[in-house]
CSV table of C-alpha atoms in Angstrom, one decimal:
chain,number,residue,atom,x,y,z
A,1,MET,CA,4.0,24.8,0.1
A,2,SER,CA,1.3,26.7,2.1
A,3,ASP,CA,-0.9,26.9,-1.1
A,4,VAL,CA,-1.2,23.1,-1.5
A,5,ARG,CA,-4.9,22.1,-2.3
A,6,ARG,CA,-6.2,19.4,-0.1
A,7,TRP,CA,-8.9,16.8,-0.6
A,8,ASP,CA,-10.6,14.7,2.2
A,9,TYR,CA,-10.6,10.9,1.2
A,10,THR,CA,-14.4,10.1,1.6
A,11,GLY,CA,-14.0,6.5,0.5
A,12,GLU,CA,-15.9,3.6,2.0
A,13,GLY,CA,-12.9,2.1,3.6
A,14,LEU,CA,-12.2,-1.6,4.0
A,15,SER,CA,-13.0,-3.5,7.2
A,16,GLU,CA,-11.7,-6.9,8.3
A,17,ASP,CA,-15.0,-8.6,7.5
A,18,GLN,CA,-15.0,-7.0,4.0
A,19,VAL,CA,-11.6,-8.4,2.9
A,20,ALA,CA,-11.9,-11.5,0.6
A,21,ALA,CA,-10.3,-14.7,1.5
A,22,THR,CA,-7.5,-14.4,-1.0
A,23,PRO,CA,-5.7,-11.4,-2.8
A,24,TRP,CA,-7.0,-12.6,-6.2
A,25,GLN,CA,-10.6,-12.4,-5.0
A,26,GLN,CA,-10.1,-8.9,-3.6
A,27,ALA,CA,-8.1,-7.5,-6.6
A,28,ASP,CA,-10.5,-9.2,-8.9
A,29,ASP,CA,-13.4,-7.5,-7.3
A,30,TRP,CA,-11.8,-4.1,-7.2
A,31,ILE,CA,-10.8,-4.2,-10.8
A,32,ARG,CA,-14.2,-5.2,-11.9
A,33,GLN,CA,-15.8,-2.4,-9.8
A,34,ALA,CA,-13.3,0.1,-11.5
A,35,GLU,CA,-14.2,-1.2,-15.0
A,36,GLU,CA,-17.9,-0.9,-14.2
A,37,MET,CA,-17.4,2.8,-13.1
A,38,VAL,CA,-15.8,3.5,-16.6
A,39,ALA,CA,-18.6,1.7,-18.2
A,40,ARG,CA,-21.1,4.0,-16.5
A,41,ASN,CA,-19.2,7.0,-18.0
A,42,GLU,CA,-18.2,8.3,-14.4
A,43,ALA,CA,-15.1,10.0,-13.6
A,44,LEU,CA,-12.5,7.4,-14.0
A,45,HIS,CA,-10.3,6.6,-17.2
A,46,GLU,CA,-8.0,3.6,-18.1
A,47,PRO,CA,-9.0,1.5,-15.2
A,48,THR,CA,-6.2,-1.0,-15.9
A,49,SER,CA,-3.5,1.6,-16.0
A,50,MET,CA,-0.8,0.2,-14.0
A,51,ALA,CA,2.6,1.7,-12.7
A,52,VAL,CA,5.4,-0.9,-13.0
A,53,ALA,CA,8.7,-0.4,-11.3
A,54,THR,CA,11.9,-2.3,-12.3
A,55,VAL,CA,15.6,-2.2,-11.2
A,56,ASP,CA,18.6,-1.4,-13.5
A,57,ALA,CA,21.9,-3.0,-13.5
A,58,GLN,CA,23.1,-0.1,-11.3
A,59,GLY,CA,20.4,-0.9,-8.8
A,60,LEU,CA,18.4,2.3,-9.6
A,61,PRO,CA,14.6,2.0,-9.6
A,62,ASP,CA,12.7,2.9,-12.8
A,63,VAL,CA,8.8,3.3,-13.0
A,64,ARG,CA,6.5,3.8,-15.8
A,65,GLU,CA,2.7,3.2,-16.7
A,66,VAL,CA,1.7,0.2,-18.7
A,67,LEU,CA,-1.7,-1.3,-19.3
A,68,LEU,CA,-2.7,-4.4,-17.4
A,69,ARG,CA,-3.5,-6.9,-20.1
A,70,PHE,CA,-3.5,-10.3,-18.2
A,71,PHE,CA,-4.9,-10.8,-14.8
A,72,THR,CA,-5.2,-14.4,-13.5
A,73,PRO,CA,-4.6,-16.2,-10.2
A,74,ALA,CA,-1.1,-16.5,-11.6
A,75,GLY,CA,-0.6,-12.6,-11.2
A,76,PRO,CA,-0.9,-9.4,-13.2
A,77,GLY,CA,0.9,-9.2,-16.7
A,78,PHE,CA,1.5,-6.9,-19.4
A,79,VAL,CA,3.1,-6.6,-22.8
A,80,THR,CA,6.1,-4.7,-24.2
A,81,SER,CA,9.1,-4.8,-26.6
A,82,ARG,CA,12.4,-6.6,-25.8
A,83,HIS,CA,13.9,-3.3,-26.9
A,84,SER,CA,12.3,-1.5,-23.8
A,85,ALA,CA,14.2,-0.4,-20.8
A,86,LYS,CA,12.0,-2.5,-18.5
A,87,ALA,CA,12.8,-5.5,-20.5
A,88,ALA,CA,16.4,-4.9,-20.3
A,89,GLN,CA,16.2,-4.3,-16.6
A,90,ILE,CA,14.2,-7.4,-16.0
A,91,ALA,CA,16.9,-9.4,-17.7
A,92,VAL,CA,19.4,-8.2,-15.2
A,93,ASN,CA,17.0,-8.0,-12.2
A,94,PRO,CA,14.1,-10.1,-12.6
A,95,VAL,CA,12.0,-8.4,-9.9
A,96,MET,CA,9.1,-5.9,-10.1
A,97,ALA,CA,6.6,-3.9,-8.2
A,98,ALA,CA,3.3,-2.5,-9.5
A,99,SER,CA,0.4,-0.6,-8.5
A,100,LEU,CA,-3.2,0.1,-9.7
A,101,THR,CA,-4.6,3.4,-8.3
A,102,TRP,CA,-8.3,4.7,-8.7
A,103,SER,CA,-8.5,8.1,-7.2
A,104,PRO,CA,-12.3,8.6,-7.7
A,105,LEU,CA,-12.7,5.2,-5.8
A,106,PHE,CA,-10.1,6.1,-3.1
A,107,ARG,CA,-8.6,2.7,-3.6
A,108,ALA,CA,-5.2,1.4,-4.6
A,109,ILE,CA,-3.6,-2.1,-5.0
A,110,ARG,CA,0.3,-2.7,-4.6
A,111,PHE,CA,1.9,-5.8,-6.0
A,112,ARG,CA,5.7,-7.0,-5.3
A,113,GLY,CA,7.4,-10.0,-6.3
A,114,GLY,CA,9.5,-11.6,-9.3
A,115,ALA,CA,9.2,-11.1,-12.8
A,116,GLN,CA,8.4,-13.9,-15.2
A,117,GLU,CA,8.3,-14.0,-19.0
A,118,LEU,CA,4.8,-15.0,-20.3
A,119,PRO,CA,4.5,-18.0,-22.8
A,120,ALA,CA,4.7,-16.8,-26.4
A,121,ASP,CA,1.3,-18.5,-27.2
A,122,VAL,CA,-0.4,-16.4,-24.5
A,123,VAL,CA,1.2,-13.1,-25.8
A,124,ASP,CA,0.8,-13.9,-29.4
A,125,GLY,CA,-2.8,-14.6,-28.7
A,126,TYR,CA,-3.4,-11.2,-27.3
A,127,TRP,CA,-1.7,-9.6,-30.3
A,128,GLY,CA,-4.6,-10.1,-32.6
A,129,SER,CA,-7.0,-8.3,-30.2
A,130,ARG,CA,-5.1,-5.1,-30.6
A,131,PRO,CA,-6.4,-2.5,-32.9
A,132,TRP,CA,-4.8,-2.5,-36.3
A,133,GLY,CA,-3.0,1.0,-35.6
A,134,SER,CA,-1.6,-0.4,-32.3
A,135,ARG,CA,-0.1,-3.3,-34.0
A,136,ILE,CA,1.4,-1.1,-36.7
A,137,SER,CA,3.0,1.2,-34.0
A,138,ALA,CA,4.5,-1.8,-32.2
A,139,TRP,CA,6.5,-2.6,-35.3
A,140,VAL,CA,7.6,1.0,-35.7
A,141,SER,CA,8.7,1.7,-32.1
A,142,LYS,CA,12.1,0.5,-31.0
A,143,GLN,CA,10.9,1.1,-27.6
A,144,SER,CA,12.8,3.5,-25.2
A,145,HIS,CA,15.5,4.2,-27.9
A,146,PRO,CA,16.1,7.6,-29.2
A,147,ILE,CA,14.8,9.1,-32.5
A,148,ALA,CA,15.5,12.1,-34.5
A,149,SER,CA,12.0,13.3,-35.0
A,150,ARG,CA,8.3,12.4,-34.9
A,151,ALA,CA,8.5,12.7,-38.7
A,152,ASP,CA,10.7,9.5,-38.7
A,153,LEU,CA,8.0,7.6,-36.9
A,154,GLU,CA,5.3,8.8,-39.0
A,155,ARG,CA,7.2,7.8,-42.1
A,156,GLN,CA,7.7,4.3,-40.9
A,157,VAL,CA,4.0,4.1,-40.0
A,158,ALA,CA,3.2,5.2,-43.6
A,159,GLU,CA,5.4,2.5,-45.0
A,160,LEU,CA,4.1,-0.4,-42.8
A,161,SER,CA,0.6,0.7,-43.3
A,162,GLU,CA,1.1,0.4,-47.1
A,163,ARG,CA,2.8,-3.0,-46.5
A,164,TRP,CA,0.1,-4.3,-44.1
A,165,PRO,CA,-3.1,-2.5,-44.8
A,166,ASP,CA,-6.0,-2.8,-42.4
A,167,ARG,CA,-8.3,-5.5,-43.8
A,168,GLY,CA,-10.2,-6.0,-40.6
A,169,SER,CA,-8.4,-9.3,-39.7
A,170,PRO,CA,-6.4,-10.0,-36.6
A,171,ASP,CA,-3.8,-11.6,-39.1
A,172,ASP,CA,-3.4,-8.2,-41.0
A,173,VAL,CA,0.0,-7.4,-39.2
A,174,PRO,CA,2.4,-10.2,-38.1
A,175,VAL,CA,3.6,-10.7,-34.6
A,176,PRO,CA,6.9,-8.6,-34.2
A,177,PRO,CA,10.0,-10.7,-33.3
A,178,ASP,CA,10.5,-8.5,-30.2
A,179,TRP,CA,7.1,-8.9,-28.7
A,180,VAL,CA,7.0,-10.1,-25.2
A,181,GLY,CA,5.1,-10.2,-22.2
A,182,TYR,CA,5.8,-10.4,-18.5
A,183,ARG,CA,3.9,-11.5,-15.4
A,184,LEU,CA,4.4,-10.3,-11.7
A,185,VAL,CA,4.7,-13.4,-9.6
A,186,CYS,CA,3.6,-11.9,-6.2
A,187,ASP,CA,5.1,-12.2,-2.8
A,188,GLU,CA,3.0,-9.4,-1.4
A,189,VAL,CA,-0.3,-7.7,-2.2
A,190,GLU,CA,-1.5,-4.7,-0.4
A,191,PHE,CA,-5.0,-3.2,-0.5
A,192,TRP,CA,-5.4,0.6,0.3
A,193,ALA,CA,-8.6,2.2,1.0
A,194,GLY,CA,-8.7,5.9,1.6
A,195,ARG,CA,-10.8,7.4,4.5
A,196,SER,CA,-11.3,10.8,6.0
A,197,ASP,CA,-8.6,12.7,8.1
A,198,ARG,CA,-5.9,10.3,6.5
A,199,LEU,CA,-7.1,7.4,8.7
A,200,HIS,CA,-6.9,4.9,5.8
A,201,ASP,CA,-7.5,1.0,5.9
A,202,ARG,CA,-4.4,-1.0,4.6
A,203,PHE,CA,-4.4,-4.7,4.4
A,204,ARG,CA,-1.4,-6.7,3.1
A,205,PHE,CA,-1.3,-10.3,2.1
A,206,THR,CA,2.1,-11.8,2.5
A,207,ARG,CA,3.2,-15.1,0.9
A,208,ILE,CA,3.8,-17.9,3.5
A,209,GLY,CA,3.8,-21.0,1.2
A,210,GLU,CA,3.4,-22.3,-2.5
A,211,GLY,CA,0.3,-21.4,-4.6
A,212,ASP,CA,-1.2,-18.8,-6.7
A,213,LEU,CA,-3.2,-15.7,-5.7
A,214,ASP,CA,-6.3,-17.7,-5.1
A,215,THR,CA,-4.6,-20.2,-2.8
A,216,GLY,CA,-5.7,-19.3,0.7
A,217,ALA,CA,-3.0,-21.3,2.5
A,218,ALA,CA,-0.3,-19.6,0.5
A,219,TRP,CA,-1.0,-16.2,2.3
A,220,SER,CA,-1.3,-14.5,5.5
A,221,ARG,CA,-3.1,-11.2,6.2
A,222,GLY,CA,-2.5,-8.3,8.3
A,223,ARG,CA,-3.8,-4.8,8.9
A,224,LEU,CA,-1.1,-2.0,8.5
A,225,GLN,CA,-1.3,1.4,10.0
A,226,PRO,CA,-2.2,4.2,7.6
């Protein structure tokens, strides 16, 4: 592949004295900065787009993009359908890995740990914040399952749109029975900051005790080679 185009990673890097005391503080700061970049209409989209990897019953990894919808010291979380492949895989192997990548900022965060189902009231509370069309589509899609054509999807959308018209209320569309959310309970969190000549900065927080992402005594920190 001699014609591969190359970019130099001209990021600011991350030094020991810049790393926050806990993985929560560092991750929250980077996520906030990415969201601020979007607010300024700069070259970054979907700052909370997160790749989530799970493992199926045969031990094969599977990865897909989701949207980070919950981020607290307890860990990152997202919503999905119980019909989805990721939900089926988590039921068999309750482990996950996830990553947030912001190429224009030359930054990425990696999370590894266990998968934990979020309480129903937390997930249902988020439901009403979704746009009406997104709530309709959640009812229509038996996620990850085959369908004959897009026309079938659009027919179901039309039917449900008539049943539950948009009245501007979060209660317009009821919560689907298969609506579910998951949190990644972290054992490792790594921060990557790209620098010139591939001499990147990498810091990994590793769990050494009980506590959440903002419990300093629960984590040890070390620098990794690029």
